[in-house]
Short mmCIF file of C-alpha atoms in Angstrom, two decimals:
data_model
loop_
_atom_site.label_atom_id
_atom_site.label_comp_id
_atom_site.label_asym_id
_atom_site.label_seq_id
_atom_site.Cartn_x
_atom_site.Cartn_y
_atom_site.Cartn_z
CA MET A 183 -43.38 -81.72 -33.26
CA PRO A 184 -39.16 -81.86 -33.84
CA GLU A 185 -38.10 -77.95 -35.69
CA LEU A 186 -36.84 -79.01 -39.53
CA PHE A 187 -35.06 -76.16 -39.91
CA PRO A 188 -34.03 -74.56 -36.58
CA ASP A 189 -32.68 -71.00 -36.42
CA THR A 190 -33.92 -70.22 -40.41
CA GLN A 191 -36.92 -69.62 -41.83
CA PRO A 192 -38.48 -72.26 -43.23
CA PRO A 193 -38.14 -72.64 -46.96
CA ALA A 194 -41.03 -72.32 -49.28
CA MET A 195 -42.33 -75.62 -51.00
CA SER A 196 -40.59 -74.72 -54.09
CA ASP A 197 -36.83 -73.60 -52.46
CA PRO A 198 -34.28 -75.66 -53.08
CA ILE A 199 -33.23 -78.23 -50.35
CA THR A 200 -30.01 -80.41 -50.68
CA LEU A 201 -29.59 -83.67 -49.51
CA ASN A 202 -26.97 -85.97 -48.10
CA VAL A 203 -27.57 -89.45 -49.18
CA GLY A 204 -25.10 -92.01 -48.21
CA GLY A 205 -22.58 -89.69 -49.14
CA LYS A 206 -24.24 -88.68 -52.51
CA LEU A 207 -25.60 -84.85 -52.43
CA TYR A 208 -28.84 -84.10 -54.47
CA THR A 209 -30.99 -80.98 -54.50
CA THR A 210 -34.51 -80.99 -54.66
CA SER A 211 -37.85 -78.95 -53.15
CA LEU A 212 -39.48 -79.60 -50.31
CA ALA A 213 -42.83 -80.13 -52.70
CA THR A 214 -41.17 -82.92 -54.02
CA LEU A 215 -39.99 -84.82 -51.11
CA THR A 216 -43.54 -84.66 -49.65
CA SER A 217 -45.36 -85.45 -52.57
CA PHE A 218 -46.54 -88.63 -51.15
CA PRO A 219 -47.13 -87.60 -47.51
CA ASP A 220 -47.88 -91.36 -46.25
CA SER A 221 -43.96 -92.06 -47.09
CA MET A 222 -40.98 -91.47 -44.30
CA LEU A 223 -39.68 -88.89 -46.62
CA GLY A 224 -43.12 -87.45 -46.61
CA ALA A 225 -43.14 -87.24 -42.91
CA MET A 226 -39.38 -86.35 -42.62
CA PHE A 227 -40.03 -83.28 -44.51
CA SER A 228 -43.45 -82.62 -43.05
CA GLY A 229 -41.76 -82.13 -39.50
CA LYS A 230 -43.38 -85.28 -38.41
CA MET A 231 -39.89 -87.01 -37.81
CA PRO A 232 -36.42 -85.58 -36.78
CA THR A 233 -33.72 -85.44 -39.33
CA LYS A 234 -29.96 -85.82 -39.15
CA ARG A 235 -27.63 -82.72 -40.67
CA ASP A 236 -24.47 -83.39 -42.31
CA SER A 237 -20.95 -81.04 -41.33
CA GLN A 238 -22.46 -78.76 -44.06
CA GLY A 239 -25.70 -78.48 -42.82
CA ASN A 240 -27.03 -80.89 -45.71
CA CYS A 241 -30.30 -82.79 -44.27
CA PHE A 242 -28.73 -86.49 -43.87
CA ILE A 243 -29.97 -90.09 -44.74
CA ASP A 244 -27.49 -93.18 -44.24
CA ARG A 245 -28.85 -95.42 -47.42
CA ASP A 246 -27.69 -95.98 -50.45
CA GLY A 247 -26.86 -92.71 -52.46
CA LYS A 248 -26.70 -94.36 -56.10
CA VAL A 249 -29.87 -95.88 -56.33
CA PHE A 250 -31.64 -92.66 -54.37
CA ARG A 251 -31.64 -91.11 -57.91
CA TYR A 252 -34.31 -93.06 -59.47
CA ILE A 253 -36.40 -92.82 -55.90
CA LEU A 254 -36.41 -88.75 -56.24
CA ASN A 255 -37.35 -89.07 -59.95
CA PHE A 256 -40.25 -91.13 -59.20
CA LEU A 257 -41.32 -88.53 -56.55
CA ARG A 258 -40.66 -85.97 -59.02
CA THR A 259 -42.79 -87.43 -61.88
CA SER A 260 -44.64 -90.38 -60.10
CA HIS A 261 -43.57 -92.50 -63.01
CA LEU A 262 -40.60 -95.61 -62.68
CA ASP A 263 -37.56 -94.38 -65.47
CA LEU A 264 -35.12 -97.18 -64.96
CA PRO A 265 -32.15 -97.99 -67.85
CA GLU A 266 -32.36 -101.01 -70.00
CA ASP A 267 -29.39 -102.82 -68.47
CA PHE A 268 -30.40 -101.79 -64.80
CA GLN A 269 -28.97 -104.45 -62.58
CA GLU A 270 -30.04 -103.41 -59.03
CA MET A 271 -33.53 -104.27 -58.98
CA GLY A 272 -33.05 -106.10 -55.53
CA LEU A 273 -31.65 -103.03 -54.29
CA LEU A 274 -33.75 -100.55 -54.97
CA ARG A 275 -36.79 -102.75 -53.84
CA ARG A 276 -35.29 -102.62 -50.67
CA GLU A 277 -34.48 -98.88 -50.42
CA ALA A 278 -37.83 -98.24 -51.49
CA ASP A 279 -39.62 -100.10 -48.90
CA PHE A 280 -37.31 -98.33 -46.28
CA TYR A 281 -38.34 -94.76 -47.67
CA GLN A 282 -42.20 -96.39 -47.86
CA VAL A 283 -43.08 -94.70 -51.05
CA GLN A 284 -45.97 -97.20 -51.83
CA PRO A 285 -46.61 -95.90 -55.83
CA LEU A 286 -43.13 -97.08 -56.03
CA ILE A 287 -43.24 -100.22 -54.44
CA GLU A 288 -46.02 -100.98 -56.73
CA ALA A 289 -44.30 -99.85 -59.78
CA LEU A 290 -41.31 -102.03 -58.87
CA GLN A 291 -43.60 -105.45 -58.71
CA GLU A 292 -45.12 -104.64 -62.30
CA LYS A 293 -41.65 -103.94 -63.56
CA GLU A 294 -40.53 -107.00 -62.30
CA ILE A 295 -43.51 -109.12 -63.41
CA GLU A 296 -42.86 -107.52 -66.56
CA LEU A 297 -38.93 -108.48 -66.81
CA SER A 298 -40.06 -111.89 -66.14
CA LYS A 299 -42.58 -112.01 -69.10
CA ALA A 300 -39.92 -110.45 -71.26
CA GLU A 301 -37.08 -113.13 -70.77
CA LYS A 302 -38.26 -115.87 -73.06
CA ASN A 303 -35.48 -118.08 -74.32
CA ALA A 304 -32.95 -119.15 -71.70
CA MET A 305 -29.98 -121.65 -71.08
CA LEU A 306 -28.96 -123.06 -67.81
CA ASN A 307 -25.10 -124.74 -67.74
CA ILE A 308 -23.52 -126.17 -64.48
CA THR A 309 -20.58 -128.08 -64.64
CA LEU A 310 -19.47 -129.96 -61.32
CA LYS A 311 -16.59 -130.63 -59.68
CA GLN A 312 -15.59 -132.82 -56.68
CA ARG A 313 -12.58 -133.51 -54.75
CA VAL A 314 -11.72 -134.79 -51.38
CA GLN A 315 -9.26 -133.28 -48.83
CA THR A 316 -7.79 -134.19 -45.47
CA VAL A 317 -9.15 -132.02 -42.49
CA HIS A 318 -7.22 -131.69 -39.07
CA PHE A 319 -8.88 -130.61 -35.80
CA THR A 320 -8.52 -131.00 -32.12
CA VAL A 321 -10.84 -132.74 -30.03
CA ARG A 322 -11.20 -132.02 -26.44
CA GLU A 323 -11.54 -135.10 -24.21
CA ALA A 324 -11.37 -133.85 -21.21
CA PRO A 325 -10.98 -130.12 -19.74
CA GLN A 326 -7.11 -129.85 -19.99
CA ILE A 327 -6.88 -132.66 -22.84
CA TYR A 328 -7.08 -132.20 -26.41
CA SER A 329 -6.11 -134.96 -29.27
CA LEU A 330 -5.49 -134.32 -32.44
CA SER A 331 -7.78 -135.80 -35.00
CA SER A 332 -8.32 -136.18 -39.21
CA SER A 333 -10.97 -137.11 -41.40
CA SER A 334 -11.49 -137.06 -45.32
CA MET A 335 -13.73 -133.90 -46.42
CA GLU A 336 -15.87 -133.84 -49.49
CA VAL A 337 -15.61 -130.42 -51.16
CA PHE A 338 -17.82 -129.76 -53.85
CA ASN A 339 -17.63 -127.06 -56.71
CA ALA A 340 -19.88 -125.81 -59.14
CA ASN A 341 -19.60 -123.29 -61.71
CA ILE A 342 -23.11 -121.91 -63.26
CA PHE A 343 -23.89 -119.88 -66.02
CA SER A 344 -27.31 -118.66 -67.03
CA THR A 345 -28.33 -116.53 -69.78
CA SER A 346 -31.79 -115.44 -67.52
CA CYS A 347 -30.76 -113.31 -64.59
CA LEU A 348 -33.95 -113.74 -62.84
CA PHE A 349 -33.65 -117.79 -62.94
CA LEU A 350 -30.45 -117.14 -61.00
CA LYS A 351 -31.58 -114.83 -58.40
CA LEU A 352 -34.79 -117.21 -58.28
CA LEU A 353 -31.87 -119.84 -57.18
CA GLY A 354 -30.28 -117.62 -55.01
CA SER A 355 -33.85 -117.17 -53.00
CA LYS A 356 -33.69 -121.55 -52.48
CA LEU A 357 -30.13 -121.95 -51.69
CA PHE A 358 -28.31 -120.69 -48.43
CA TYR A 359 -24.84 -120.91 -47.00
CA CYS A 360 -24.04 -122.18 -43.57
CA SER A 361 -21.01 -119.88 -42.32
CA ASN A 362 -20.75 -119.03 -38.70
CA GLY A 363 -24.02 -120.90 -37.57
CA ASN A 364 -25.89 -118.52 -39.53
CA LEU A 365 -27.83 -118.67 -43.32
CA SER A 366 -26.61 -116.59 -46.00
CA SER A 367 -28.51 -116.19 -49.59
CA ILE A 368 -25.68 -117.05 -52.46
CA THR A 369 -27.29 -114.22 -54.19
CA SER A 370 -23.87 -112.31 -52.59
CA HIS A 371 -21.54 -114.39 -54.23
CA LEU A 372 -22.42 -113.42 -57.96
CA GLN A 373 -19.95 -112.91 -59.82
CA ASP A 374 -21.97 -111.12 -62.13
CA PRO A 375 -25.84 -110.95 -63.54
CA ASN A 376 -25.26 -114.48 -65.19
CA HIS A 377 -22.43 -116.10 -63.63
CA LEU A 378 -22.55 -117.81 -60.23
CA THR A 379 -19.82 -119.95 -58.33
CA LEU A 380 -20.42 -122.43 -55.44
CA ASP A 381 -18.04 -124.40 -53.30
CA TRP A 382 -19.14 -125.86 -50.03
CA VAL A 383 -18.43 -129.09 -48.26
CA ALA A 384 -20.22 -132.13 -46.84
CA ASN A 385 -20.24 -132.98 -42.92
CA VAL A 386 -17.52 -134.45 -41.65
CA GLU A 387 -18.01 -137.29 -38.87
CA GLY A 388 -16.65 -135.83 -35.58
CA LEU A 389 -15.58 -132.11 -36.86
CA PRO A 390 -17.42 -130.05 -34.09
CA GLU A 391 -18.87 -127.27 -35.20
CA GLU A 392 -16.72 -124.47 -34.13
CA GLU A 393 -14.18 -125.69 -36.49
CA TYR A 394 -16.59 -125.38 -39.39
CA THR A 395 -16.16 -121.60 -38.40
CA LYS A 396 -12.25 -121.69 -37.94
CA GLN A 397 -11.38 -123.07 -41.09
CA ASN A 398 -13.89 -121.57 -42.79
CA LEU A 399 -15.70 -124.46 -44.56
CA LYS A 400 -18.86 -123.66 -45.64
CA ARG A 401 -22.22 -125.78 -46.13
CA LEU A 402 -25.00 -125.66 -48.37
CA TRP A 403 -28.61 -125.34 -47.83
CA VAL A 404 -31.59 -125.46 -50.00
CA VAL A 405 -34.82 -123.59 -48.45
CA PRO A 406 -37.89 -123.89 -47.49
CA ALA A 407 -37.35 -127.58 -47.05
CA ASN A 408 -34.11 -126.48 -44.65
CA LYS A 409 -32.50 -129.50 -45.81
CA GLN A 410 -28.47 -130.01 -45.95
CA ILE A 411 -26.75 -130.42 -49.47
CA ASN A 412 -24.48 -133.53 -48.77
CA SER A 413 -24.01 -134.83 -52.13
CA PHE A 414 -24.01 -133.78 -55.61
CA GLN A 415 -27.11 -136.47 -55.92
CA VAL A 416 -28.79 -134.06 -53.69
CA PHE A 417 -27.40 -130.94 -55.17
CA VAL A 418 -28.61 -132.03 -58.86
CA GLU A 419 -32.09 -132.92 -57.72
CA GLU A 420 -32.71 -129.40 -55.96
CA VAL A 421 -31.46 -127.82 -58.81
CA LEU A 422 -33.42 -129.15 -61.37
CA LYS A 423 -36.57 -128.91 -59.07
CA ILE A 424 -36.04 -125.24 -59.63
CA ALA A 425 -35.10 -125.41 -62.94
CA LEU A 426 -38.25 -127.65 -64.04
CA SER A 427 -40.90 -124.89 -62.16
CA ASP A 428 -39.08 -122.30 -64.01
CA GLY A 429 -39.68 -123.65 -67.08
CA PHE A 430 -36.44 -125.26 -67.90
CA CYS A 431 -35.98 -129.02 -69.24
CA ILE A 432 -33.22 -131.21 -70.38
CA ASP A 433 -31.01 -130.28 -73.80
CA SER A 434 -30.85 -134.11 -75.08
CA SER A 435 -28.53 -133.02 -77.09
CA HIS A 436 -26.00 -132.21 -74.80
CA PRO A 437 -23.97 -133.15 -72.69
CA HIS A 438 -23.14 -136.55 -73.64
CA ALA A 439 -25.88 -138.93 -71.41
CA LEU A 440 -22.95 -140.30 -69.35
CA ASP A 441 -21.60 -136.86 -68.37
CA PHE A 442 -25.05 -136.00 -67.30
CA MET A 443 -25.81 -139.33 -65.15
CA ASN A 444 -22.21 -138.72 -63.65
CA ASN A 445 -23.28 -135.30 -62.63
CA LYS A 446 -20.62 -133.59 -64.14
CA ILE A 447 -22.17 -131.68 -66.17
CA ILE A 448 -26.29 -130.02 -66.25
CA ARG A 449 -27.49 -128.19 -69.25
CA LEU A 450 -31.23 -127.07 -69.47
CA ILE A 451 -32.84 -125.16 -71.95
CA ARG A 452 -36.07 -122.73 -71.90
CA TYR A 453 -38.32 -121.89 -74.42
CA ARG A 454 -41.17 -119.70 -74.33
#
């Protein structure tokens, strides 16, 4: 078994212990850290797992230091206390999963269900813009022969605002950017909890795959259908599917029917 406190007397259960979590210091007791023996913290501070130390001799954990306060408070009280405007539920859920505090994981699941039920009326507004630009690229015709080519590219922009933060998170679980050959959720591009701007391009015929990466051209995919979104028609169809499944309906009073049919403005509302 690794030595948790080498060259020192093991602390009593009530003695203070200072942790360095991602650069943020917390002081607590051994009893608190081992209050859930089956958790990772319980294993670390009962000597079942080795611990790292910083230059000051504090136990070091390379995780998010800001949200650790909520995890530590749960260890102390077995109660989840979050501020009303808490906006980092996803991060806290990932941290709770890392530390494997099962009662906290269950409390967070209950909290998310509670928030979902509490969120009643909501509005969703999407403004769409489209333009065409010329893209230049080289084509390898032979080992030492390259030619310069160009093609027209459709560039799409969607400015999305919703009073429902949870809906934007739902949207982020369905829509993904394809960049550098990898898919990444659009949630990382949230400007704030209620606002999201998407920019992407359609496939360009003859454009080599490496050119998308070289020219920083992102494409948009919907999962789990694994369908690439190459037009506003497909984008609107997919967003409507997601929104309608979440209780939204089309606002018949706004926008003007012509704008909606031309895919310029989408406005949906939800009443619960």
